[in-house]
GROMACS .gro file of C-alpha atoms in nm:
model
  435
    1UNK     CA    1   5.857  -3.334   2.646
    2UNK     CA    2   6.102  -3.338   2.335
    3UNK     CA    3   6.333  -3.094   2.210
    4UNK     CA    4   6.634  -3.111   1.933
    5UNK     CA    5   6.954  -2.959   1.953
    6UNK     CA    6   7.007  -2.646   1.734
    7UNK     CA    7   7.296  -2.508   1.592
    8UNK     CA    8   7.293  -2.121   1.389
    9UNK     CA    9   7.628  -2.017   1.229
   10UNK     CA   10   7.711  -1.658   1.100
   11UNK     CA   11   7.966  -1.703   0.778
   12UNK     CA   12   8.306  -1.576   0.820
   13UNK     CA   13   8.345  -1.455   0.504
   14UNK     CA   14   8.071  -1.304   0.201
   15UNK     CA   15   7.924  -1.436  -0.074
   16UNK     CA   16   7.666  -1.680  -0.254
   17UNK     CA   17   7.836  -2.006  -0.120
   18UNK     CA   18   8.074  -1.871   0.153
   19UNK     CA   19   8.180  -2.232   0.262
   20UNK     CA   20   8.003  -2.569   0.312
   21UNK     CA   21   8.160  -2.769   0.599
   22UNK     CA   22   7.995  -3.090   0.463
   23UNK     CA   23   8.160  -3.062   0.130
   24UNK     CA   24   8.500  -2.896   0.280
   25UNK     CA   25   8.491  -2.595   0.066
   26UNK     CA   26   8.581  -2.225   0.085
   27UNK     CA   27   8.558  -1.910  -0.169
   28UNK     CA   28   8.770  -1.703   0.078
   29UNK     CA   29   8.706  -1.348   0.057
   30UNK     CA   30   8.472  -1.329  -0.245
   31UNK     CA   31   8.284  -1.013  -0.198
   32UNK     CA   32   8.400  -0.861  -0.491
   33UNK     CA   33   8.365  -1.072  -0.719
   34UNK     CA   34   8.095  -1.220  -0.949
   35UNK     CA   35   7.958  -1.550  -0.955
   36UNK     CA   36   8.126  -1.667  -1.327
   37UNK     CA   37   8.463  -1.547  -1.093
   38UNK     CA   38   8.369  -1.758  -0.795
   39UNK     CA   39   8.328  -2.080  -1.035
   40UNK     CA   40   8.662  -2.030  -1.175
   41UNK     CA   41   8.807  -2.092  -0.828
   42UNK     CA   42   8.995  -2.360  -0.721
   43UNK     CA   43   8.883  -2.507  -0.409
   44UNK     CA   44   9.122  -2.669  -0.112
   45UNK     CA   45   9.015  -2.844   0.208
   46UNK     CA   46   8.973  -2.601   0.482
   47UNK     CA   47   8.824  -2.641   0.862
   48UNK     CA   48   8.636  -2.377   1.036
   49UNK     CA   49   8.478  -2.104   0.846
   50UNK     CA   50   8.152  -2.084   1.026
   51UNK     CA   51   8.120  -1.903   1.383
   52UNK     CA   52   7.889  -2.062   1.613
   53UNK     CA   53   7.628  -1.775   1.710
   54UNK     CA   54   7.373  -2.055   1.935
   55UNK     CA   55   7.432  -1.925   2.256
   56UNK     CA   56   7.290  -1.572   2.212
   57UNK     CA   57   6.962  -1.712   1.998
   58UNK     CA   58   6.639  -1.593   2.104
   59UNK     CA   59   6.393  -1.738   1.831
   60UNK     CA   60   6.417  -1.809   1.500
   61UNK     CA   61   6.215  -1.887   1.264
   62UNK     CA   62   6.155  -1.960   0.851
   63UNK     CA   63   5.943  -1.987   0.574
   64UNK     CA   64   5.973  -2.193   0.239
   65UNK     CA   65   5.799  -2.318  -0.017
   66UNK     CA   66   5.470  -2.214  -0.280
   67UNK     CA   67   5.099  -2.143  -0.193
   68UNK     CA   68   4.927  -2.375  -0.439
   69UNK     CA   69   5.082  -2.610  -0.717
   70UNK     CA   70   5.032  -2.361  -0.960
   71UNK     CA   71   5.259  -2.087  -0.811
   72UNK     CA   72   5.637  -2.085  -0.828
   73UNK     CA   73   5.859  -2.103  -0.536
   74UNK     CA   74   5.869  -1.760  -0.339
   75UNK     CA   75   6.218  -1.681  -0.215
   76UNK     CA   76   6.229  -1.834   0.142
   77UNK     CA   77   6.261  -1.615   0.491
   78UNK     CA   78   6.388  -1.617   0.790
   79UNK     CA   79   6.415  -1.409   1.128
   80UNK     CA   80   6.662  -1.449   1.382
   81UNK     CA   81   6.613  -1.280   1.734
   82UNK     CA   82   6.955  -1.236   1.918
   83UNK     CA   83   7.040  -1.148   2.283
   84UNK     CA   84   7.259  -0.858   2.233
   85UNK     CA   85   7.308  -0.678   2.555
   86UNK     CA   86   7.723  -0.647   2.468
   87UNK     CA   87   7.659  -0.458   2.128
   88UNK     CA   88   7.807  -0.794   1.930
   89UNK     CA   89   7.536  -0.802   1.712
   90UNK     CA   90   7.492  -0.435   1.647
   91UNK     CA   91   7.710  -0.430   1.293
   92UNK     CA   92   7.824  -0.003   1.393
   93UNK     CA   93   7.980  -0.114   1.729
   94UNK     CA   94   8.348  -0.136   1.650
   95UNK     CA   95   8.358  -0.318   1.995
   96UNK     CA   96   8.149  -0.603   1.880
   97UNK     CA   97   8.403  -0.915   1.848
   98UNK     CA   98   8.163  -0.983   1.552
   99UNK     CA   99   8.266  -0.625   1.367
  100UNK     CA  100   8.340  -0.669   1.017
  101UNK     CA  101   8.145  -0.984   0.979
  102UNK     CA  102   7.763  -0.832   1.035
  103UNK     CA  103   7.745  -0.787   0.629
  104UNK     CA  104   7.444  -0.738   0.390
  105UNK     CA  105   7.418  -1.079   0.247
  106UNK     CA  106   7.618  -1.260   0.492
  107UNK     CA  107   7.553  -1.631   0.495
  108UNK     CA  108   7.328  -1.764   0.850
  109UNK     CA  109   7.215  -2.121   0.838
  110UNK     CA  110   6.982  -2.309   1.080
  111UNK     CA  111   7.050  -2.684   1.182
  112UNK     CA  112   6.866  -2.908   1.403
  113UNK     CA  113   7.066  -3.249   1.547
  114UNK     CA  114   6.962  -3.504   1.798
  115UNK     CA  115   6.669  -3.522   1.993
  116UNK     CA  116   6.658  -3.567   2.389
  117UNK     CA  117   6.350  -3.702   2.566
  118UNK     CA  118   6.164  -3.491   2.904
  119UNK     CA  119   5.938  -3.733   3.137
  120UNK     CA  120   5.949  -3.475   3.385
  121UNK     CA  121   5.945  -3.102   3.505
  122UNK     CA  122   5.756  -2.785   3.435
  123UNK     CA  123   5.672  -2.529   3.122
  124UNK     CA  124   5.870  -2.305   3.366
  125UNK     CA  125   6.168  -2.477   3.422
  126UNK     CA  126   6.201  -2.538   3.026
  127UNK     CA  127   6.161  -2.178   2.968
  128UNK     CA  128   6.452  -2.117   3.155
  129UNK     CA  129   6.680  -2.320   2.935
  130UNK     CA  130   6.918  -2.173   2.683
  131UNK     CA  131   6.987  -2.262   2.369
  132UNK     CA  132   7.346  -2.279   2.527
  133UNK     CA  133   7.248  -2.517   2.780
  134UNK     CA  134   7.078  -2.731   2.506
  135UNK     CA  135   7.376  -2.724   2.299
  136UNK     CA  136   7.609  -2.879   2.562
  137UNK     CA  137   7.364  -3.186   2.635
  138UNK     CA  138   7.455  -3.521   2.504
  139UNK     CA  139   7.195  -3.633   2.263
  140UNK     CA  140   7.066  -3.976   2.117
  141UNK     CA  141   7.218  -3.826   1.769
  142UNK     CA  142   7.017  -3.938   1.468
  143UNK     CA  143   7.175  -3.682   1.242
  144UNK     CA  144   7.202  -3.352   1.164
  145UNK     CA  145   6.973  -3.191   0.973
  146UNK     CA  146   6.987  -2.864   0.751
  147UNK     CA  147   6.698  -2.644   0.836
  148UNK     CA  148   6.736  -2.313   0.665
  149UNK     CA  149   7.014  -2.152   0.498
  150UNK     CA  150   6.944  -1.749   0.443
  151UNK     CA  151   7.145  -1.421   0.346
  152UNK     CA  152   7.139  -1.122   0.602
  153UNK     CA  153   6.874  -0.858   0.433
  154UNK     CA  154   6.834  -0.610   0.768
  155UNK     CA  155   7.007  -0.585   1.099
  156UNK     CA  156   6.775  -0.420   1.328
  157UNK     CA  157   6.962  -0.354   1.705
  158UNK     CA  158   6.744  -0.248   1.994
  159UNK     CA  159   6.943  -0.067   2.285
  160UNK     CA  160   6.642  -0.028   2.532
  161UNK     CA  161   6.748  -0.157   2.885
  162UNK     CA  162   6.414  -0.380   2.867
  163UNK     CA  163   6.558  -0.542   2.513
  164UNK     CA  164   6.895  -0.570   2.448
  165UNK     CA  165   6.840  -0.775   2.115
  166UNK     CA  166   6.909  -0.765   1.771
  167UNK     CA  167   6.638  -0.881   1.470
  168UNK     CA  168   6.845  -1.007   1.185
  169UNK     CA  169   6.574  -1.050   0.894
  170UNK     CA  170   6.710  -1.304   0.597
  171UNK     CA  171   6.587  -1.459   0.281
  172UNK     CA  172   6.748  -1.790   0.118
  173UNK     CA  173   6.956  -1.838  -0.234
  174UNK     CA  174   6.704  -1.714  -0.456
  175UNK     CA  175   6.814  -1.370  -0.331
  176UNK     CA  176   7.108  -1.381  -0.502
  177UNK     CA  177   7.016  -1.593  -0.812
  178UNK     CA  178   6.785  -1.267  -0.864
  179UNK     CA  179   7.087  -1.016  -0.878
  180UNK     CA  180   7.253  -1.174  -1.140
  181UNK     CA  181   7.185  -1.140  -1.506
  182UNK     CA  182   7.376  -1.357  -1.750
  183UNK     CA  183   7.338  -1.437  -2.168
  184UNK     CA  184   7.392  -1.810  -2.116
  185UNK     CA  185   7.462  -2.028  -2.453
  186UNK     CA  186   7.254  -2.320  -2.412
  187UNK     CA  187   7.239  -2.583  -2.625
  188UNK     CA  188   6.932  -2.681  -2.849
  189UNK     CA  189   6.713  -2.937  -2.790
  190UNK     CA  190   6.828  -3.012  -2.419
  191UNK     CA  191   6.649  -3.201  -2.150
  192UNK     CA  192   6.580  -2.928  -1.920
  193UNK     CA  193   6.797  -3.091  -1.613
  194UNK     CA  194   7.050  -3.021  -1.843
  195UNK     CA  195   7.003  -2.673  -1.917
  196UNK     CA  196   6.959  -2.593  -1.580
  197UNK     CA  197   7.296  -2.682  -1.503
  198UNK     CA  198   7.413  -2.496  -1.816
  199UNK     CA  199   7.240  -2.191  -1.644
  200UNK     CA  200   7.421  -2.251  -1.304
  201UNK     CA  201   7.745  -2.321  -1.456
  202UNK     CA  202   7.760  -1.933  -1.649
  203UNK     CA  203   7.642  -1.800  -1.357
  204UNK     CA  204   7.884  -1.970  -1.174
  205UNK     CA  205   7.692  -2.175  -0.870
  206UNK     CA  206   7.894  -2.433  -0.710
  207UNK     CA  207   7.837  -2.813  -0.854
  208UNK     CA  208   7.804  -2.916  -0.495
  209UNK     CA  209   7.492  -2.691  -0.420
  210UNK     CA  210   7.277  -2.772  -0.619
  211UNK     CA  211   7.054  -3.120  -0.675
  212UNK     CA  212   6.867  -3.182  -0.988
  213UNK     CA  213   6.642  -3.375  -1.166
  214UNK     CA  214   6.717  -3.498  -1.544
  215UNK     CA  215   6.381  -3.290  -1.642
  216UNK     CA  216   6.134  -3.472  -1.935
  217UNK     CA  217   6.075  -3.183  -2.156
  218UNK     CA  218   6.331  -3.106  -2.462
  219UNK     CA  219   6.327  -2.781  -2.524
  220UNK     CA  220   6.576  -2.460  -2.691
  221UNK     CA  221   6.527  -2.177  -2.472
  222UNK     CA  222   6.727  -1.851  -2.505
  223UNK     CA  223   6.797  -1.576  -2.302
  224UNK     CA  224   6.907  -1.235  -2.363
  225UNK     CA  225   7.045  -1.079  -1.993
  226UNK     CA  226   6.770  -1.201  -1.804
  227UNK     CA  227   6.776  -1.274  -1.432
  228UNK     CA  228   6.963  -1.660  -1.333
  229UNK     CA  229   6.572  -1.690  -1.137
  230UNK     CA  230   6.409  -1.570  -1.439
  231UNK     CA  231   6.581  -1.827  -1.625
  232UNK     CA  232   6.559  -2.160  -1.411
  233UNK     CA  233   6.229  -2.057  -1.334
  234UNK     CA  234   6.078  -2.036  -1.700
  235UNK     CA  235   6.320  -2.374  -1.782
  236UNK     CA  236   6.207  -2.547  -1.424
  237UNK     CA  237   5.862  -2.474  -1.381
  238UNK     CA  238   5.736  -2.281  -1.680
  239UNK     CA  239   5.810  -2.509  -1.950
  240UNK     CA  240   5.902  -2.844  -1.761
  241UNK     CA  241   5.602  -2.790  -1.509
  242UNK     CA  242   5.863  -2.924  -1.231
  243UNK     CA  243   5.971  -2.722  -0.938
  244UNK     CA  244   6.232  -2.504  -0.848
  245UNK     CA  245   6.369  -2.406  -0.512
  246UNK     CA  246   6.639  -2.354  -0.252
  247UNK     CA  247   6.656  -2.650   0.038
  248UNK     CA  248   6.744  -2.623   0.391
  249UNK     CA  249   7.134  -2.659   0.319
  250UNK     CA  250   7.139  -2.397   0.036
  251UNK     CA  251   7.136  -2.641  -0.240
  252UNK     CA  252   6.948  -2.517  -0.563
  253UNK     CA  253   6.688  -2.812  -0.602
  254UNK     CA  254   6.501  -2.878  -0.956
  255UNK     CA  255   6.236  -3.116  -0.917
  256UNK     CA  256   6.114  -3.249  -1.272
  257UNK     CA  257   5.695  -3.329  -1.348
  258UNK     CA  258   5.765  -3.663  -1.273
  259UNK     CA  259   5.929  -3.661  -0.938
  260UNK     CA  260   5.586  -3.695  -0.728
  261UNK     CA  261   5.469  -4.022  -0.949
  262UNK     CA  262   5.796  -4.238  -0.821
  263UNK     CA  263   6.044  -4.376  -0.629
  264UNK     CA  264   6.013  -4.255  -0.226
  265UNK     CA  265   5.702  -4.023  -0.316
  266UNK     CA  266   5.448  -4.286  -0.405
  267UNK     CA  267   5.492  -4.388  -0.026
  268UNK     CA  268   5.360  -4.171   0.288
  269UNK     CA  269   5.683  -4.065   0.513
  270UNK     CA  270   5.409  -4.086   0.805
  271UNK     CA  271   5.069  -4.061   0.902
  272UNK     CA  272   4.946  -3.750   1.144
  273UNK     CA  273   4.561  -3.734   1.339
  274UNK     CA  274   4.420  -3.447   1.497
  275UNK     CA  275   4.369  -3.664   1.824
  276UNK     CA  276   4.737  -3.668   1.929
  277UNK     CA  277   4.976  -3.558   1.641
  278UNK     CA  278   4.824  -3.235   1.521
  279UNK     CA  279   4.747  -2.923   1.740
  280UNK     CA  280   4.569  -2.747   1.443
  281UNK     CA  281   4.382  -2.853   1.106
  282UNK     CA  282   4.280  -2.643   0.872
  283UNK     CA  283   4.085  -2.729   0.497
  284UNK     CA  284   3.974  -2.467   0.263
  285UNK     CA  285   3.817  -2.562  -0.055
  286UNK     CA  286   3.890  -2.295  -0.239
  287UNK     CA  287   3.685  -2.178  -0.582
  288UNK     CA  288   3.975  -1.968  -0.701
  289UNK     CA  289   4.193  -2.279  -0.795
  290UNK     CA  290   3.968  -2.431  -1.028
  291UNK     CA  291   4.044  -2.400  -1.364
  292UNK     CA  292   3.848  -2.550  -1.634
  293UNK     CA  293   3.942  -2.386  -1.959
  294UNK     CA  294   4.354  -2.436  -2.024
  295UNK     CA  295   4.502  -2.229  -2.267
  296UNK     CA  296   4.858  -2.321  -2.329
  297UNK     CA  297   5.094  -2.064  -2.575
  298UNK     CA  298   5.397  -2.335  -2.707
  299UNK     CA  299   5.689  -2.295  -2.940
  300UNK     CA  300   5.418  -2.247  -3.238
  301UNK     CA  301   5.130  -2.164  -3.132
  302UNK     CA  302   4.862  -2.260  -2.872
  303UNK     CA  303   4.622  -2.518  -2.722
  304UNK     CA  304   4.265  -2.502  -2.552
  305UNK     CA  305   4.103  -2.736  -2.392
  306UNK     CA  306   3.798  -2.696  -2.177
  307UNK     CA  307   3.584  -2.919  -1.958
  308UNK     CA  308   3.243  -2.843  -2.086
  309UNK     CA  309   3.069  -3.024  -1.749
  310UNK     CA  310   3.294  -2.815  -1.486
  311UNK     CA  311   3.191  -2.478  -1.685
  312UNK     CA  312   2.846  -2.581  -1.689
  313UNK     CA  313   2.881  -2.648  -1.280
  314UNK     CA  314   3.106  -2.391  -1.216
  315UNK     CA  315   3.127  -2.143  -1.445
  316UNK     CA  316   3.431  -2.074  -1.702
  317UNK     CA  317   3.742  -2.027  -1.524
  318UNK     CA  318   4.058  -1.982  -1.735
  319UNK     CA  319   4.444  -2.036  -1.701
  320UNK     CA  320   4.685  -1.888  -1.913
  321UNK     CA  321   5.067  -2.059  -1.918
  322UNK     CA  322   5.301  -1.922  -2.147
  323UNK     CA  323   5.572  -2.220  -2.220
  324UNK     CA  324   5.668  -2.111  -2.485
  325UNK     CA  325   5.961  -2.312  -2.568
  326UNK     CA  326   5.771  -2.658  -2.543
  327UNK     CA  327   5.643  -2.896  -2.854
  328UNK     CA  328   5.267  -2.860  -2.992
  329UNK     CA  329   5.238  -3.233  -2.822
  330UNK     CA  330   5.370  -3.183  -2.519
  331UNK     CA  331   5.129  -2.868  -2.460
  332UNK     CA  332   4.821  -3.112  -2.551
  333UNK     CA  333   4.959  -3.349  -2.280
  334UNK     CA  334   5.030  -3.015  -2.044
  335UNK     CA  335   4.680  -2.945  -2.074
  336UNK     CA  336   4.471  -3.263  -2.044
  337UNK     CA  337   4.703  -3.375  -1.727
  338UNK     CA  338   4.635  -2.988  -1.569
  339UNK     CA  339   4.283  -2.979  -1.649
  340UNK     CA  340   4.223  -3.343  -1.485
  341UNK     CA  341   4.400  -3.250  -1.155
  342UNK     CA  342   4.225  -2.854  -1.141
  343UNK     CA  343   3.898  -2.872  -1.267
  344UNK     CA  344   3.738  -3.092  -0.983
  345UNK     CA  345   3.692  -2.971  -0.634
  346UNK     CA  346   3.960  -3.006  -0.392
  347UNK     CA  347   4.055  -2.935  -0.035
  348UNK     CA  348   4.398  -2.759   0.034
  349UNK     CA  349   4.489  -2.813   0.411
  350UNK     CA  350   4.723  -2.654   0.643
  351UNK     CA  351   4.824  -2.837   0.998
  352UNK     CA  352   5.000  -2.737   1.286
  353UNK     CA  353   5.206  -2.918   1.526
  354UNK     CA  354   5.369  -2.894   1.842
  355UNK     CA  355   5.749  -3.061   1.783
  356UNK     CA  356   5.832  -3.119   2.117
  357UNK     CA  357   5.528  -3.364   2.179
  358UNK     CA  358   5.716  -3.620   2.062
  359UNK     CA  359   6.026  -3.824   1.931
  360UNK     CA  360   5.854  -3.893   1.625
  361UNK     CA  361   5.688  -3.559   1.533
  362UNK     CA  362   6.006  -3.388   1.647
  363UNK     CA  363   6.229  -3.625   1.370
  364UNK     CA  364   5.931  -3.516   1.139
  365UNK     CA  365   5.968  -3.153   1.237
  366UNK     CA  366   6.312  -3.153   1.095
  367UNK     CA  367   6.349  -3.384   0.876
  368UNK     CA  368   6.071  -3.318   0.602
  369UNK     CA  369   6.096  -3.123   0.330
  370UNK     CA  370   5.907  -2.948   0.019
  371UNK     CA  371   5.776  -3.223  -0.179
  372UNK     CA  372   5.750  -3.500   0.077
  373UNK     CA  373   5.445  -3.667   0.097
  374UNK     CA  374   5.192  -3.756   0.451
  375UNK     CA  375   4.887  -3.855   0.521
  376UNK     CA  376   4.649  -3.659   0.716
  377UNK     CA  377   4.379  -3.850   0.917
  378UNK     CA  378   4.066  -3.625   1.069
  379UNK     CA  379   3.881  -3.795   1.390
  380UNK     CA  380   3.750  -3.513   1.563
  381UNK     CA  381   3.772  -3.202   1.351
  382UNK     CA  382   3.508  -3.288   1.079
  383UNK     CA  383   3.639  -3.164   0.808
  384UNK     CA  384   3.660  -3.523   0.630
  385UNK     CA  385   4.006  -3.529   0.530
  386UNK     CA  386   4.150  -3.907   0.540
  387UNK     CA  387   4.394  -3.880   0.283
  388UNK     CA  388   4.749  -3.871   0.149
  389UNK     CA  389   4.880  -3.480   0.044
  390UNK     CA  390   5.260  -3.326  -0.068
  391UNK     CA  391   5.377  -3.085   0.129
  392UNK     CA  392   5.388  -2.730  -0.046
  393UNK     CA  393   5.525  -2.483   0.210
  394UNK     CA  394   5.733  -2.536   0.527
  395UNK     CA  395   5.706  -2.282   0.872
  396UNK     CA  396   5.904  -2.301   1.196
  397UNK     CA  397   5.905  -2.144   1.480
  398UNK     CA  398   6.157  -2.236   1.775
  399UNK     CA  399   6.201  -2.038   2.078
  400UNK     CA  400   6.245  -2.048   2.471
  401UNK     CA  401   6.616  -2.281   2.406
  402UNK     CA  402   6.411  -2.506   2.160
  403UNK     CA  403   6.140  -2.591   2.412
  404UNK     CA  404   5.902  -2.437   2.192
  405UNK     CA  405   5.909  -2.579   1.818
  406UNK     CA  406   5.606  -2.557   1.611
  407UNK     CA  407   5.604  -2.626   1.260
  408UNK     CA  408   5.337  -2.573   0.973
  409UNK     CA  409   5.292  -2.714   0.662
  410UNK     CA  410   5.074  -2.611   0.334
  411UNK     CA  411   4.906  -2.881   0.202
  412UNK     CA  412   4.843  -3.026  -0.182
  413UNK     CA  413   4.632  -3.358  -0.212
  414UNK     CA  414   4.853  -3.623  -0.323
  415UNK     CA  415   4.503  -3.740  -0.558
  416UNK     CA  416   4.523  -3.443  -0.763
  417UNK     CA  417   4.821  -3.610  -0.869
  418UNK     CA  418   4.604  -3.841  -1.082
  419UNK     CA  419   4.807  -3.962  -1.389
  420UNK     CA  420   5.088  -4.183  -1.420
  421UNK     CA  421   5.420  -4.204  -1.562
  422UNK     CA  422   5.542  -4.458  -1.759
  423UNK     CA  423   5.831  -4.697  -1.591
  424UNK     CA  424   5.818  -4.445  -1.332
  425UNK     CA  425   5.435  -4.504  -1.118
  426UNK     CA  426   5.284  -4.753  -0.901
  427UNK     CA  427   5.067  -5.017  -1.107
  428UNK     CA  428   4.685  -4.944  -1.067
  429UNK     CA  429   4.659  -4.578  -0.907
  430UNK     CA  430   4.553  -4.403  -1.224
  431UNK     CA  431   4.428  -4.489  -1.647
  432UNK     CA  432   4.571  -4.164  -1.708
  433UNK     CA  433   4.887  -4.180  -1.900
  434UNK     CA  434   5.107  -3.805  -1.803
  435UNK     CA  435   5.273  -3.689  -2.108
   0.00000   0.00000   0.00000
């Protein structure tokens, strides 16, 4: 038996980027003002700013990432279960030591640390640990890792003698990129890494939280008081066909096309069976995600290109993208590479595993993230997967003091990945040249 340390912290103070330890960095009291406010601040080195809420943790668990490669990043979600038989988490109770601080939009992140080893003893006498037992146990530390960082959305108390808890229900950064409209001036014919830090900077988001790609695609968008999501979502993932979303520290990550065909994602992070690693394995093949007739809108005009042999098998089955900002070329290229990867057959798995089975799946559990790539072997389950996928959506679920971890990840085959991009792939993997 295996189980991590955890550590959940309530902000002490409001706003989009309330204070990151790691980086030493505070807004103060910032719930008044905007985000173009909040980047004109100067920042100092401060200690504390987080209060340690561990010890009265339930549960908790989280949700992020896409269903399918063709969908954009939903905004992530959380759920926090607290022990509140003292009223601290009930945000009315002026005797809570925690009143004042139980704000809409608050700041609550999940970490995971070190991982301690159990050779012995009972589901029972692991249900009777706390998470505040847990968190006073010296670990074998391999380093901390950021799990989920959400924004209160509901506080939900429940008095009855049989309770005594409180449900605090969260979602991550995107809920706030969504509430802010801005007119950016962005300059013309911009790599699109570029312009998505031009669309951070007027709305103000911290250098420090965000992590992005240098993009491929030169375009000259414009927007007219549109959403900061609207925006980084039709530069990110619209036009570039890259990916957009919020990691487990809070960070704003951009992705470009050409970040699975390189570096650390041409390489499996590890291999998982359904004979010891996996408690579940799911594969659905599913007819709605083939698409054999792309029709691409671009800055002047649009594309189609159809796979006469999938229609013939499977019938026509269109998709629509609206890029509208991208070059007559690079829609050609857009189209080719998307028909190749969605007009065959493909299997789209899901696994489950239990964390606490092991050292290795437990450094797994909380260590991979959106994009990272694993192989999936079946021996017993006969569904015939023996292959290498990218990970598309993250769950977990930890409960009972962290004795209880399971995780879940939505799968994309890594195959469907099928061209290859120049000084960037592995020699010999595909003839297809990405654009």
């Amino acid at each position: 038996m295996v189980r991590a340390s955890y550590l959940v912290e309530l902000a002490t103070v409001d706003g989009p980027w309330p204070l990151n330890a790691e980086y030493g960095r505070s807004f103060g009291s910032v719930s008044s003002l905007t985000f173009a406010q909040i980047g004109a601040l100067r920042f100092e080195e401060v200690s504390g700013g987080w209060s340690d809420i561990t010890p009265w943790v339930k549960s908790f668990s989280f949700s992020r990432g896409r269903d399918d490669v063709l969908s954009t990043i939903q905004t992530g979600t959380g759920r926090l279960t607290l022990v509140n038989s003292d009223g601290r988490f009930s945000p009315g109770y002026s005797g809570s030591p925690l009143y004042g601080q139980l704000n809409s939009m608050r700041a609550i992140r999940f970490k995971a640390g070190g991982i301690q080893g159990s050779t012995s003893g009972t589901f029972a006498d692991l249900g009777t640990q706390t998470f505040s037992a847990i968190a006073s146990t010296t670990f074998q530390s391999f380093g901390g890792s950021a799990l989920f960082f959400g924004y209160i959305q509901s506080i939900t108390p429940d008095p009855r003698k049989g309770a005594q808890e409180c449900v605090i229900e969260l979602a991550d950064g995107f809920c706030w990129l969504d509430l802010i409209s801005t007119t950016p001036s962005l300059t013309s014919d911009t790599l699109t890494g570029s312009l998505i830090h031009q669309i951070l900077d007027t709305a103000g988001w911290p250098s420090a939280a965000r992590a992005i790609d240098t993009g491929q695609s030169t375009i000259s968008p414009v927007f007219n008081d549109q959403t900061v999501l609207t925006q980084l979502t039709s530069v990110g993932v619209t036009n570039e066909n890259g990916i957009v979303y919020m990691d487990g520290s809070g960070k704003v990550q951009f992705d470009d096309r050409h970040s699975r065909k390189k570096g650390a994602r041409l390489v499996s992070t590890g291999t998982f069976t359904d004979t010891d690693a996996l408690s579940e394995l799911h594969a659905e093949r599913p007819a709605r995600e083939i698409y054999n007739d792309i029709k691409i809108t671009h800055a002047t005009g649009e594309v189609n290109i159809i796979d006469t042999t999938s229609v013939a098998r499977r019938g026509r089955r269109r998709l629509t993208i609206s890029a509208s900002f991208i070059s007559y070329t690079e829609a050609v290229g857009r189209a080719y590479s998307t028909l190749s990867e969605k007009s065959i057959e493909t299997d789209r798995p899901s696994v489950m595993f239990w964390a606490n089975r092991s050292v290795d799946l437990m450094q797994h559990a909380i260590s991979r993230d959106l994009g990272d790539r694993v192989t999936i072997v079946d021996s017993v389950s006969r569904t015939g997967i023996n292959s290498d996928f990218f990970i598309e959506r993250i769950e977990h679920s930890v409960s009972e003091g962290g004795a209880y971890h399971e995780v879940t990840w939505l799968l994309s085959p890594a195959s469907a990945v099928a061209s290859w991009a120049l000084d960037s792939s592995q020699l010999g993997v595909s003839t297809t040249l990405d654009y």
